[in-house]
Amino acid sequence: MASIAGMQICLLAGPRSIHQRSGTSINHGLKTSVSFWRTIAPRLQPVLPQLRIACAAKPETVEKVSAIVRKQLALPDDSAVTGESSFSALGADSLDTVEIVMGLEEAFNISVEEESAQNISTVQEAADLIEKLVEKQKA
Amino acid sequence: MAFTLRGLKVSPNSASLEEARSRVFDFFKTACRSIPSIMEIYNLHDVVTVSQLRSTIASEIRKNAHIDNPKVIDLLLFKGMEELGNITEHAKQRHHILGQYVLGKQGLVQDSSTKDEGISPFLKSFYETNYF
């Protein structure tokens, strides 16, 4: 189950990188400097950061996170809260986001650092961060 | 003075609304992280849960969410830190905490028995406000 979810996320990340490369080759005529760079340094594209954080969180962690989010935002039980739903799309303002992070801290008995807390915007990111912190705690 | 045990965290005025906003979040996180010890001090384990206290704190912050002057926000944060400091150093008592943060805003006069149902709505809102 976890591997299937992981594979889905990796597949999602894959086509994005392919589109990136085809995009720059289509813009060939716009600026000569772009084509110049492409001939000199073909490996210039940086590795997309999203590719690294993929394939991480377990489904039950995502489920727990969704339950906490649902309770915090007072959503009905049948509303769609998936890994990709962002907090602002579900109707949370910034204080709600901080409160959700605090609720996750309490539920999973972890402590989230300042910088990592700023970047959480979707349920999936929150679940990944939790997994990483739980791993670090166990080690 | 205002802060006796909590380290004096008052800094010069926030330069911008963004800095004030991040300070509000830091204050909220400090408050949330001290909730377990507050429940321990005032023996609130049977009365309320951590998430209820957390949402009470959030609603208090949200009451002032419409303010956009950084200096006003700084002052409100100062008062909030003072209140939090008082609570964590046990300068308050259990009934203060219960009345201010645990009991809902239904008013202190409730319909507890049959004879109370005859009370006028004037008396029921007496503790809330003068204007209704």
PDB file of C-alpha atoms in Angstrom:
ATOM      1  CA  MET A   1       0.000   0.000   0.000  1.00  0.00           C
ATOM      2  CA  ALA A   2       2.740   2.413   0.972  1.00  0.00           C
ATOM      3  CA  SER A   3       4.872   1.465  -2.016  1.00  0.00           C
ATOM      4  CA  ILE A   4       1.967   2.060  -4.403  1.00  0.00           C
ATOM      5  CA  ALA A   5       1.395   5.527  -2.928  1.00  0.00           C
ATOM      6  CA  GLY A   6       5.115   6.143  -3.128  1.00  0.00           C
ATOM      7  CA  MET A   7       5.241   5.045  -6.754  1.00  0.00           C
ATOM      8  CA  GLN A   8       2.338   7.308  -7.607  1.00  0.00           C
ATOM      9  CA  ILE A   9       4.163  10.305  -6.222  1.00  0.00           C
ATOM     10  CA  CYS A  10       7.371   9.396  -8.047  1.00  0.00           C
ATOM     11  CA  LEU A  11       5.447   9.021 -11.306  1.00  0.00           C
ATOM     12  CA  LEU A  12       3.880  12.424 -10.748  1.00  0.00           C
ATOM     13  CA  ALA A  13       7.287  13.973 -10.342  1.00  0.00           C
ATOM     14  CA  GLY A  14       8.669  12.240 -13.434  1.00  0.00           C
ATOM     15  CA  PRO A  15       6.649  13.821 -16.267  1.00  0.00           C
ATOM     16  CA  ARG A  16       7.236  17.263 -14.784  1.00  0.00           C
ATOM     17  CA  SER A  17      10.969  17.027 -15.377  1.00  0.00           C
ATOM     18  CA  ILE A  18      10.420  15.814 -18.941  1.00  0.00           C
ATOM     19  CA  HIS A  19       8.207  18.823 -19.644  1.00  0.00           C
ATOM     20  CA  GLN A  20      10.870  21.105 -18.247  1.00  0.00           C
ATOM     21  CA  ARG A  21      13.482  19.884 -20.702  1.00  0.00           C
ATOM     22  CA  SER A  22      11.194  20.031 -23.721  1.00  0.00           C
ATOM     23  CA  GLY A  23      10.209  23.569 -22.702  1.00  0.00           C
ATOM     24  CA  THR A  24      13.722  24.937 -22.918  1.00  0.00           C
ATOM     25  CA  SER A  25      14.359  23.253 -26.248  1.00  0.00           C
ATOM     26  CA  ILE A  26      11.205  24.834 -27.706  1.00  0.00           C
ATOM     27  CA  ASN A  27      12.351  28.305 -26.568  1.00  0.00           C
ATOM     28  CA  HIS A  28      15.447  27.816 -28.625  1.00  0.00           C
ATOM     29  CA  GLY A  29      14.839  30.763 -30.923  1.00  0.00           C
ATOM     30  CA  LEU A  30      13.948  33.368 -28.266  1.00  0.00           C
ATOM     31  CA  LYS A  31      17.333  34.027 -26.770  1.00  0.00           C
ATOM     32  CA  THR A  32      20.582  32.894 -28.264  1.00  0.00           C
ATOM     33  CA  SER A  33      22.101  32.829 -24.814  1.00  0.00           C
ATOM     34  CA  VAL A  34      19.756  30.034 -23.798  1.00  0.00           C
ATOM     35  CA  SER A  35      20.882  27.819 -26.666  1.00  0.00           C
ATOM     36  CA  PHE A  36      24.480  28.788 -25.900  1.00  0.00           C
ATOM     37  CA  TRP A  37      24.076  27.535 -22.343  1.00  0.00           C
ATOM     38  CA  ARG A  38      22.429  24.396 -23.538  1.00  0.00           C
ATOM     39  CA  THR A  39      25.342  23.491 -25.796  1.00  0.00           C
ATOM     40  CA  ILE A  40      27.964  24.285 -23.172  1.00  0.00           C
ATOM     41  CA  ALA A  41      26.332  22.797 -20.103  1.00  0.00           C
ATOM     42  CA  PRO A  42      23.585  20.357 -20.995  1.00  0.00           C
ATOM     43  CA  ARG A  43      23.201  19.264 -17.345  1.00  0.00           C
ATOM     44  CA  LEU A  44      22.307  22.778 -16.219  1.00  0.00           C
ATOM     45  CA  GLN A  45      18.809  22.010 -14.927  1.00  0.00           C
ATOM     46  CA  PRO A  46      18.883  21.835 -11.153  1.00  0.00           C
ATOM     47  CA  VAL A  47      17.316  18.796  -9.563  1.00  0.00           C
ATOM     48  CA  LEU A  48      13.756  19.805  -8.711  1.00  0.00           C
ATOM     49  CA  PRO A  49      13.489  19.845  -4.920  1.00  0.00           C
ATOM     50  CA  GLN A  50      10.090  18.176  -5.118  1.00  0.00           C
ATOM     51  CA  LEU A  51      11.758  15.051  -6.529  1.00  0.00           C
ATOM     52  CA  ARG A  52      13.678  14.535  -3.316  1.00  0.00           C
ATOM     53  CA  ILE A  53      10.812  14.716  -0.819  1.00  0.00           C
ATOM     54  CA  ALA A  54       8.654  12.304  -2.804  1.00  0.00           C
ATOM     55  CA  CYS A  55       7.920   8.688  -1.851  1.00  0.00           C
ATOM     56  CA  ALA A  56       7.979   9.143   1.930  1.00  0.00           C
ATOM     57  CA  ALA A  57       4.898   9.194   4.136  1.00  0.00           C
ATOM     58  CA  LYS A  58       2.859   6.189   5.179  1.00  0.00           C
ATOM     59  CA  PRO A  59      -0.883   6.248   4.440  1.00  0.00           C
ATOM     60  CA  GLU A  60      -1.875   5.916   8.077  1.00  0.00           C
ATOM     61  CA  THR A  61       0.177   8.985   8.920  1.00  0.00           C
ATOM     62  CA  VAL A  62      -1.612  10.868   6.158  1.00  0.00           C
ATOM     63  CA  GLU A  63      -4.909   9.606   7.569  1.00  0.00           C
ATOM     64  CA  LYS A  64      -4.094  10.822  11.054  1.00  0.00           C
ATOM     65  CA  VAL A  65      -3.023  14.193   9.706  1.00  0.00           C
ATOM     66  CA  SER A  66      -6.241  14.458   7.710  1.00  0.00           C
ATOM     67  CA  ALA A  67      -8.313  13.653  10.794  1.00  0.00           C
ATOM     68  CA  ILE A  68      -6.593  16.381  12.785  1.00  0.00           C
ATOM     69  CA  VAL A  69      -7.010  18.872   9.946  1.00  0.00           C
ATOM     70  CA  ARG A  70     -10.676  17.986   9.624  1.00  0.00           C
ATOM     71  CA  LYS A  71     -11.299  18.462  13.314  1.00  0.00           C
ATOM     72  CA  GLN A  72      -9.420  21.738  13.419  1.00  0.00           C
ATOM     73  CA  LEU A  73     -11.192  23.269  10.448  1.00  0.00           C
ATOM     74  CA  ALA A  74     -14.537  21.750  11.476  1.00  0.00           C
ATOM     75  CA  LEU A  75     -15.058  20.062   8.127  1.00  0.00           C
ATOM     76  CA  PRO A  76     -17.740  17.392   7.733  1.00  0.00           C
ATOM     77  CA  ASP A  77     -16.486  13.828   7.727  1.00  0.00           C
ATOM     78  CA  ASP A  78     -17.067  13.192   4.061  1.00  0.00           C
ATOM     79  CA  SER A  79     -15.115  16.169   2.747  1.00  0.00           C
ATOM     80  CA  ALA A  80     -12.184  15.289   0.541  1.00  0.00           C
ATOM     81  CA  VAL A  81      -8.934  15.702   2.425  1.00  0.00           C
ATOM     82  CA  THR A  82      -6.228  13.983   0.430  1.00  0.00           C
ATOM     83  CA  GLY A  83      -2.472  14.240   0.470  1.00  0.00           C
ATOM     84  CA  GLU A  84      -2.479  16.989  -2.117  1.00  0.00           C
ATOM     85  CA  SER A  85      -5.068  19.277  -0.550  1.00  0.00           C
ATOM     86  CA  SER A  86      -3.500  22.460   0.718  1.00  0.00           C
ATOM     87  CA  PHE A  87      -4.566  24.036   3.992  1.00  0.00           C
ATOM     88  CA  SER A  88      -5.524  27.337   2.441  1.00  0.00           C
ATOM     89  CA  ALA A  89      -7.715  25.566  -0.101  1.00  0.00           C
ATOM     90  CA  LEU A  90      -9.581  23.930   2.781  1.00  0.00           C
ATOM     91  CA  GLY A  91     -10.286  27.319   4.314  1.00  0.00           C
ATOM     92  CA  ALA A  92      -7.502  27.690   6.857  1.00  0.00           C
ATOM     93  CA  ASP A  93      -5.817  31.014   7.486  1.00  0.00           C
ATOM     94  CA  SER A  94      -2.271  31.317   8.768  1.00  0.00           C
ATOM     95  CA  LEU A  95      -3.241  30.989  12.435  1.00  0.00           C
ATOM     96  CA  ASP A  96      -5.156  27.819  11.588  1.00  0.00           C
ATOM     97  CA  THR A  97      -2.052  26.427   9.916  1.00  0.00           C
ATOM     98  CA  VAL A  98       0.054  27.110  13.003  1.00  0.00           C
ATOM     99  CA  GLU A  99      -2.624  25.544  15.160  1.00  0.00           C
ATOM    100  CA  ILE A 100      -2.713  22.459  12.973  1.00  0.00           C
ATOM    101  CA  VAL A 101       1.070  22.144  13.287  1.00  0.00           C
ATOM    102  CA  MET A 102       0.733  22.431  17.054  1.00  0.00           C
ATOM    103  CA  GLY A 103      -1.960  19.768  17.050  1.00  0.00           C
ATOM    104  CA  LEU A 104       0.328  17.487  15.050  1.00  0.00           C
ATOM    105  CA  GLU A 105       3.149  18.164  17.509  1.00  0.00           C
ATOM    106  CA  GLU A 106       0.927  17.060  20.332  1.00  0.00           C
ATOM    107  CA  ALA A 107      -0.524  14.020  18.560  1.00  0.00           C
ATOM    108  CA  PHE A 108       2.786  12.607  17.357  1.00  0.00           C
ATOM    109  CA  ASN A 109       4.853  13.793  20.324  1.00  0.00           C
ATOM    110  CA  ILE A 110       7.398  15.582  18.160  1.00  0.00           C
ATOM    111  CA  SER A 111       8.631  19.125  18.057  1.00  0.00           C
ATOM    112  CA  VAL A 112       8.680  20.961  14.741  1.00  0.00           C
ATOM    113  CA  GLU A 113      11.456  23.445  14.085  1.00  0.00           C
ATOM    114  CA  GLU A 114      10.775  27.029  13.081  1.00  0.00           C
ATOM    115  CA  GLU A 115      12.003  26.880   9.478  1.00  0.00           C
ATOM    116  CA  SER A 116      10.330  23.610   8.596  1.00  0.00           C
ATOM    117  CA  ALA A 117       7.039  24.841   9.991  1.00  0.00           C
ATOM    118  CA  GLN A 118       7.027  27.785   7.572  1.00  0.00           C
ATOM    119  CA  ASN A 119       7.059  25.562   4.508  1.00  0.00           C
ATOM    120  CA  ILE A 120       4.194  23.258   5.314  1.00  0.00           C
ATOM    121  CA  SER A 121       1.318  23.980   2.999  1.00  0.00           C
ATOM    122  CA  THR A 122      -0.241  20.626   2.115  1.00  0.00           C
ATOM    123  CA  VAL A 123      -1.267  17.549   4.023  1.00  0.00           C
ATOM    124  CA  GLN A 124       1.383  15.492   2.259  1.00  0.00           C
ATOM    125  CA  GLU A 125       4.207  17.798   3.292  1.00  0.00           C
ATOM    126  CA  ALA A 126       3.038  17.686   6.879  1.00  0.00           C
ATOM    127  CA  ALA A 127       2.954  13.883   6.841  1.00  0.00           C
ATOM    128  CA  ASP A 128       6.448  13.702   5.321  1.00  0.00           C
ATOM    129  CA  LEU A 129       7.864  16.068   7.903  1.00  0.00           C
ATOM    130  CA  ILE A 130       6.270  14.059  10.695  1.00  0.00           C
ATOM    131  CA  GLU A 131       7.739  10.829   9.363  1.00  0.00           C
ATOM    132  CA  LYS A 132      11.179  12.384   9.183  1.00  0.00           C
ATOM    133  CA  LEU A 133      10.975  13.690  12.747  1.00  0.00           C
ATOM    134  CA  VAL A 134       9.670  10.402  14.114  1.00  0.00           C
ATOM    135  CA  GLU A 135      12.540   8.571  12.398  1.00  0.00           C
ATOM    136  CA  LYS A 136      15.039  10.999  13.834  1.00  0.00           C
ATOM    137  CA  GLN A 137      13.566  10.566  17.285  1.00  0.00           C
ATOM    138  CA  LYS A 138      13.739   6.796  17.129  1.00  0.00           C
ATOM    139  CA  ALA A 139      17.376   6.873  16.047  1.00  0.00           C
TER     140      ALA A 139
ATOM    141  CA  MET B   1       7.287  43.985  37.027  1.00  0.00           C
ATOM    142  CA  ALA B   2       5.473  42.227  34.241  1.00  0.00           C
ATOM    143  CA  PHE B   3       7.820  39.306  33.734  1.00  0.00           C
ATOM    144  CA  THR B   4       9.391  37.698  36.741  1.00  0.00           C
ATOM    145  CA  LEU B   5      10.085  34.117  35.732  1.00  0.00           C
ATOM    146  CA  ARG B   6       9.688  34.191  31.973  1.00  0.00           C
ATOM    147  CA  GLY B   7      12.758  35.747  30.380  1.00  0.00           C
ATOM    148  CA  LEU B   8      12.150  39.314  29.281  1.00  0.00           C
ATOM    149  CA  LYS B   9      11.323  38.820  25.618  1.00  0.00           C
ATOM    150  CA  VAL B  10      10.117  42.314  24.864  1.00  0.00           C
ATOM    151  CA  SER B  11      12.053  43.653  21.911  1.00  0.00           C
ATOM    152  CA  PRO B  12      11.821  47.043  20.214  1.00  0.00           C
ATOM    153  CA  ASN B  13       8.824  47.701  18.046  1.00  0.00           C
ATOM    154  CA  SER B  14       8.212  45.425  15.089  1.00  0.00           C
ATOM    155  CA  ALA B  15       9.397  47.009  11.892  1.00  0.00           C
ATOM    156  CA  SER B  16       6.548  45.728   9.753  1.00  0.00           C
ATOM    157  CA  LEU B  17       3.314  43.815   9.808  1.00  0.00           C
ATOM    158  CA  GLU B  18       5.150  40.675   8.724  1.00  0.00           C
ATOM    159  CA  GLU B  19       7.458  40.815  11.711  1.00  0.00           C
ATOM    160  CA  ALA B  20       4.503  41.383  14.005  1.00  0.00           C
ATOM    161  CA  ARG B  21       2.736  38.422  12.414  1.00  0.00           C
ATOM    162  CA  SER B  22       5.679  36.109  12.983  1.00  0.00           C
ATOM    163  CA  ARG B  23       5.907  37.308  16.561  1.00  0.00           C
ATOM    164  CA  VAL B  24       2.260  36.469  17.066  1.00  0.00           C
ATOM    165  CA  PHE B  25       2.899  32.952  15.809  1.00  0.00           C
ATOM    166  CA  ASP B  26       5.897  32.573  18.102  1.00  0.00           C
ATOM    167  CA  PHE B  27       3.788  33.672  21.032  1.00  0.00           C
ATOM    168  CA  PHE B  28       1.079  31.223  20.061  1.00  0.00           C
ATOM    169  CA  LYS B  29       3.576  28.382  19.833  1.00  0.00           C
ATOM    170  CA  THR B  30       5.060  29.266  23.227  1.00  0.00           C
ATOM    171  CA  ALA B  31       1.604  29.300  24.724  1.00  0.00           C
ATOM    172  CA  CYS B  32       0.675  25.963  23.161  1.00  0.00           C
ATOM    173  CA  ARG B  33       3.883  24.360  24.360  1.00  0.00           C
ATOM    174  CA  SER B  34       3.214  25.469  27.927  1.00  0.00           C
ATOM    175  CA  ILE B  35      -0.350  24.100  27.985  1.00  0.00           C
ATOM    176  CA  PRO B  36       0.637  20.692  29.430  1.00  0.00           C
ATOM    177  CA  SER B  37       2.378  22.310  32.389  1.00  0.00           C
ATOM    178  CA  ILE B  38      -0.574  24.647  32.923  1.00  0.00           C
ATOM    179  CA  MET B  39      -2.915  21.684  33.085  1.00  0.00           C
ATOM    180  CA  GLU B  40      -0.565  20.094  35.579  1.00  0.00           C
ATOM    181  CA  ILE B  41      -0.364  23.177  37.800  1.00  0.00           C
ATOM    182  CA  TYR B  42      -4.091  23.879  37.971  1.00  0.00           C
ATOM    183  CA  ASN B  43      -5.250  20.285  37.849  1.00  0.00           C
ATOM    184  CA  LEU B  44      -7.397  20.686  34.774  1.00  0.00           C
ATOM    185  CA  HIS B  45      -7.051  17.149  33.469  1.00  0.00           C
ATOM    186  CA  ASP B  46     -10.656  16.178  34.093  1.00  0.00           C
ATOM    187  CA  VAL B  47     -12.124  19.464  33.028  1.00  0.00           C
ATOM    188  CA  VAL B  48     -10.667  20.282  29.663  1.00  0.00           C
ATOM    189  CA  THR B  49      -8.362  18.839  27.027  1.00  0.00           C
ATOM    190  CA  VAL B  50      -5.216  20.264  25.489  1.00  0.00           C
ATOM    191  CA  SER B  51      -6.907  20.868  22.143  1.00  0.00           C
ATOM    192  CA  GLN B  52      -9.744  22.785  23.770  1.00  0.00           C
ATOM    193  CA  LEU B  53      -7.301  25.103  25.496  1.00  0.00           C
ATOM    194  CA  ARG B  54      -5.402  25.482  22.268  1.00  0.00           C
ATOM    195  CA  SER B  55      -8.513  26.542  20.391  1.00  0.00           C
ATOM    196  CA  THR B  56      -9.409  28.955  23.186  1.00  0.00           C
ATOM    197  CA  ILE B  57      -6.009  30.614  22.846  1.00  0.00           C
ATOM    198  CA  ALA B  58      -6.424  30.730  19.076  1.00  0.00           C
ATOM    199  CA  SER B  59      -9.839  32.360  19.363  1.00  0.00           C
ATOM    200  CA  GLU B  60      -8.454  34.978  21.733  1.00  0.00           C
ATOM    201  CA  ILE B  61      -5.767  35.791  19.186  1.00  0.00           C
ATOM    202  CA  ARG B  62      -8.317  35.781  16.401  1.00  0.00           C
ATOM    203  CA  LYS B  63     -10.422  38.383  18.222  1.00  0.00           C
ATOM    204  CA  ASN B  64      -7.719  40.907  17.372  1.00  0.00           C
ATOM    205  CA  ALA B  65      -7.000  39.610  13.911  1.00  0.00           C
ATOM    206  CA  HIS B  66      -8.389  42.713  12.240  1.00  0.00           C
ATOM    207  CA  ILE B  67      -5.699  45.032  13.611  1.00  0.00           C
ATOM    208  CA  ASP B  68      -3.058  46.252  11.199  1.00  0.00           C
ATOM    209  CA  ASN B  69      -0.983  48.693  13.260  1.00  0.00           C
ATOM    210  CA  PRO B  70       2.262  46.927  14.270  1.00  0.00           C
ATOM    211  CA  LYS B  71       2.586  48.985  17.443  1.00  0.00           C
ATOM    212  CA  VAL B  72      -0.862  47.957  18.632  1.00  0.00           C
ATOM    213  CA  ILE B  73      -0.022  44.341  17.862  1.00  0.00           C
ATOM    214  CA  ASP B  74       3.185  44.691  19.887  1.00  0.00           C
ATOM    215  CA  LEU B  75       1.259  45.994  22.853  1.00  0.00           C
ATOM    216  CA  LEU B  76      -1.276  43.190  22.625  1.00  0.00           C
ATOM    217  CA  LEU B  77       1.568  40.697  22.486  1.00  0.00           C
ATOM    218  CA  PHE B  78       3.121  42.297  25.555  1.00  0.00           C
ATOM    219  CA  LYS B  79      -0.128  41.863  27.436  1.00  0.00           C
ATOM    220  CA  GLY B  80      -0.469  38.331  26.170  1.00  0.00           C
ATOM    221  CA  MET B  81       3.031  37.432  27.319  1.00  0.00           C
ATOM    222  CA  GLU B  82       2.303  38.978  30.693  1.00  0.00           C
ATOM    223  CA  GLU B  83      -0.873  36.928  31.036  1.00  0.00           C
ATOM    224  CA  LEU B  84       0.909  33.759  29.986  1.00  0.00           C
ATOM    225  CA  GLY B  85       3.694  34.474  32.453  1.00  0.00           C
ATOM    226  CA  ASN B  86       1.240  35.012  35.268  1.00  0.00           C
ATOM    227  CA  ILE B  87      -0.529  31.769  34.515  1.00  0.00           C
ATOM    228  CA  THR B  88       2.591  29.643  34.246  1.00  0.00           C
ATOM    229  CA  GLU B  89       4.139  30.957  37.436  1.00  0.00           C
ATOM    230  CA  HIS B  90       0.956  30.080  39.347  1.00  0.00           C
ATOM    231  CA  ALA B  91       0.133  33.678  40.102  1.00  0.00           C
ATOM    232  CA  LYS B  92      -3.475  32.897  39.238  1.00  0.00           C
ATOM    233  CA  GLN B  93      -5.822  30.356  40.728  1.00  0.00           C
ATOM    234  CA  ARG B  94      -7.891  27.578  39.312  1.00  0.00           C
ATOM    235  CA  HIS B  95     -11.164  29.457  39.273  1.00  0.00           C
ATOM    236  CA  HIS B  96      -9.546  32.284  37.315  1.00  0.00           C
ATOM    237  CA  ILE B  97      -8.433  29.864  34.639  1.00  0.00           C
ATOM    238  CA  LEU B  98     -11.775  28.108  34.560  1.00  0.00           C
ATOM    239  CA  GLY B  99     -13.764  31.299  34.309  1.00  0.00           C
ATOM    240  CA  GLN B 100     -11.578  32.994  31.770  1.00  0.00           C
ATOM    241  CA  TYR B 101     -10.525  30.204  29.474  1.00  0.00           C
ATOM    242  CA  VAL B 102     -12.567  27.096  30.029  1.00  0.00           C
ATOM    243  CA  LEU B 103     -16.165  28.125  30.430  1.00  0.00           C
ATOM    244  CA  GLY B 104     -17.843  29.097  27.232  1.00  0.00           C
ATOM    245  CA  LYS B 105     -19.398  32.408  26.500  1.00  0.00           C
ATOM    246  CA  GLN B 106     -22.952  31.334  27.276  1.00  0.00           C
ATOM    247  CA  GLY B 107     -22.999  33.698  30.176  1.00  0.00           C
ATOM    248  CA  LEU B 108     -22.680  32.798  33.801  1.00  0.00           C
ATOM    249  CA  VAL B 109     -26.407  32.531  34.470  1.00  0.00           C
ATOM    250  CA  GLN B 110     -27.572  29.244  33.017  1.00  0.00           C
ATOM    251  CA  ASP B 111     -30.925  27.494  32.899  1.00  0.00           C
ATOM    252  CA  SER B 112     -29.947  24.967  35.497  1.00  0.00           C
ATOM    253  CA  SER B 113     -33.329  24.093  36.987  1.00  0.00           C
ATOM    254  CA  THR B 114     -37.022  24.605  36.251  1.00  0.00           C
ATOM    255  CA  LYS B 115     -37.360  27.696  38.406  1.00  0.00           C
ATOM    256  CA  ASP B 116     -34.658  29.460  36.423  1.00  0.00           C
ATOM    257  CA  GLU B 117     -36.569  29.385  33.173  1.00  0.00           C
ATOM    258  CA  GLY B 118     -38.661  32.286  34.346  1.00  0.00           C
ATOM    259  CA  ILE B 119     -35.653  34.605  34.580  1.00  0.00           C
ATOM    260  CA  SER B 120     -35.784  37.458  32.162  1.00  0.00           C
ATOM    261  CA  PRO B 121     -33.309  37.564  29.272  1.00  0.00           C
ATOM    262  CA  PHE B 122     -32.117  40.869  30.716  1.00  0.00           C
ATOM    263  CA  LEU B 123     -30.608  39.090  33.677  1.00  0.00           C
ATOM    264  CA  LYS B 124     -29.172  36.349  31.510  1.00  0.00           C
ATOM    265  CA  SER B 125     -27.186  38.803  29.458  1.00  0.00           C
ATOM    266  CA  PHE B 126     -26.374  40.949  32.480  1.00  0.00           C
ATOM    267  CA  TYR B 127     -22.854  39.620  32.846  1.00  0.00           C
ATOM    268  CA  GLU B 128     -22.113  39.801  29.153  1.00  0.00           C
ATOM    269  CA  THR B 129     -22.642  43.370  28.111  1.00  0.00           C
ATOM    270  CA  ASN B 130     -24.605  46.553  28.707  1.00  0.00           C
ATOM    271  CA  TYR B 131     -25.731  46.931  25.163  1.00  0.00           C
ATOM    272  CA  PHE B 132     -28.194  44.574  23.556  1.00  0.00           C
TER     273      PHE B 132
END
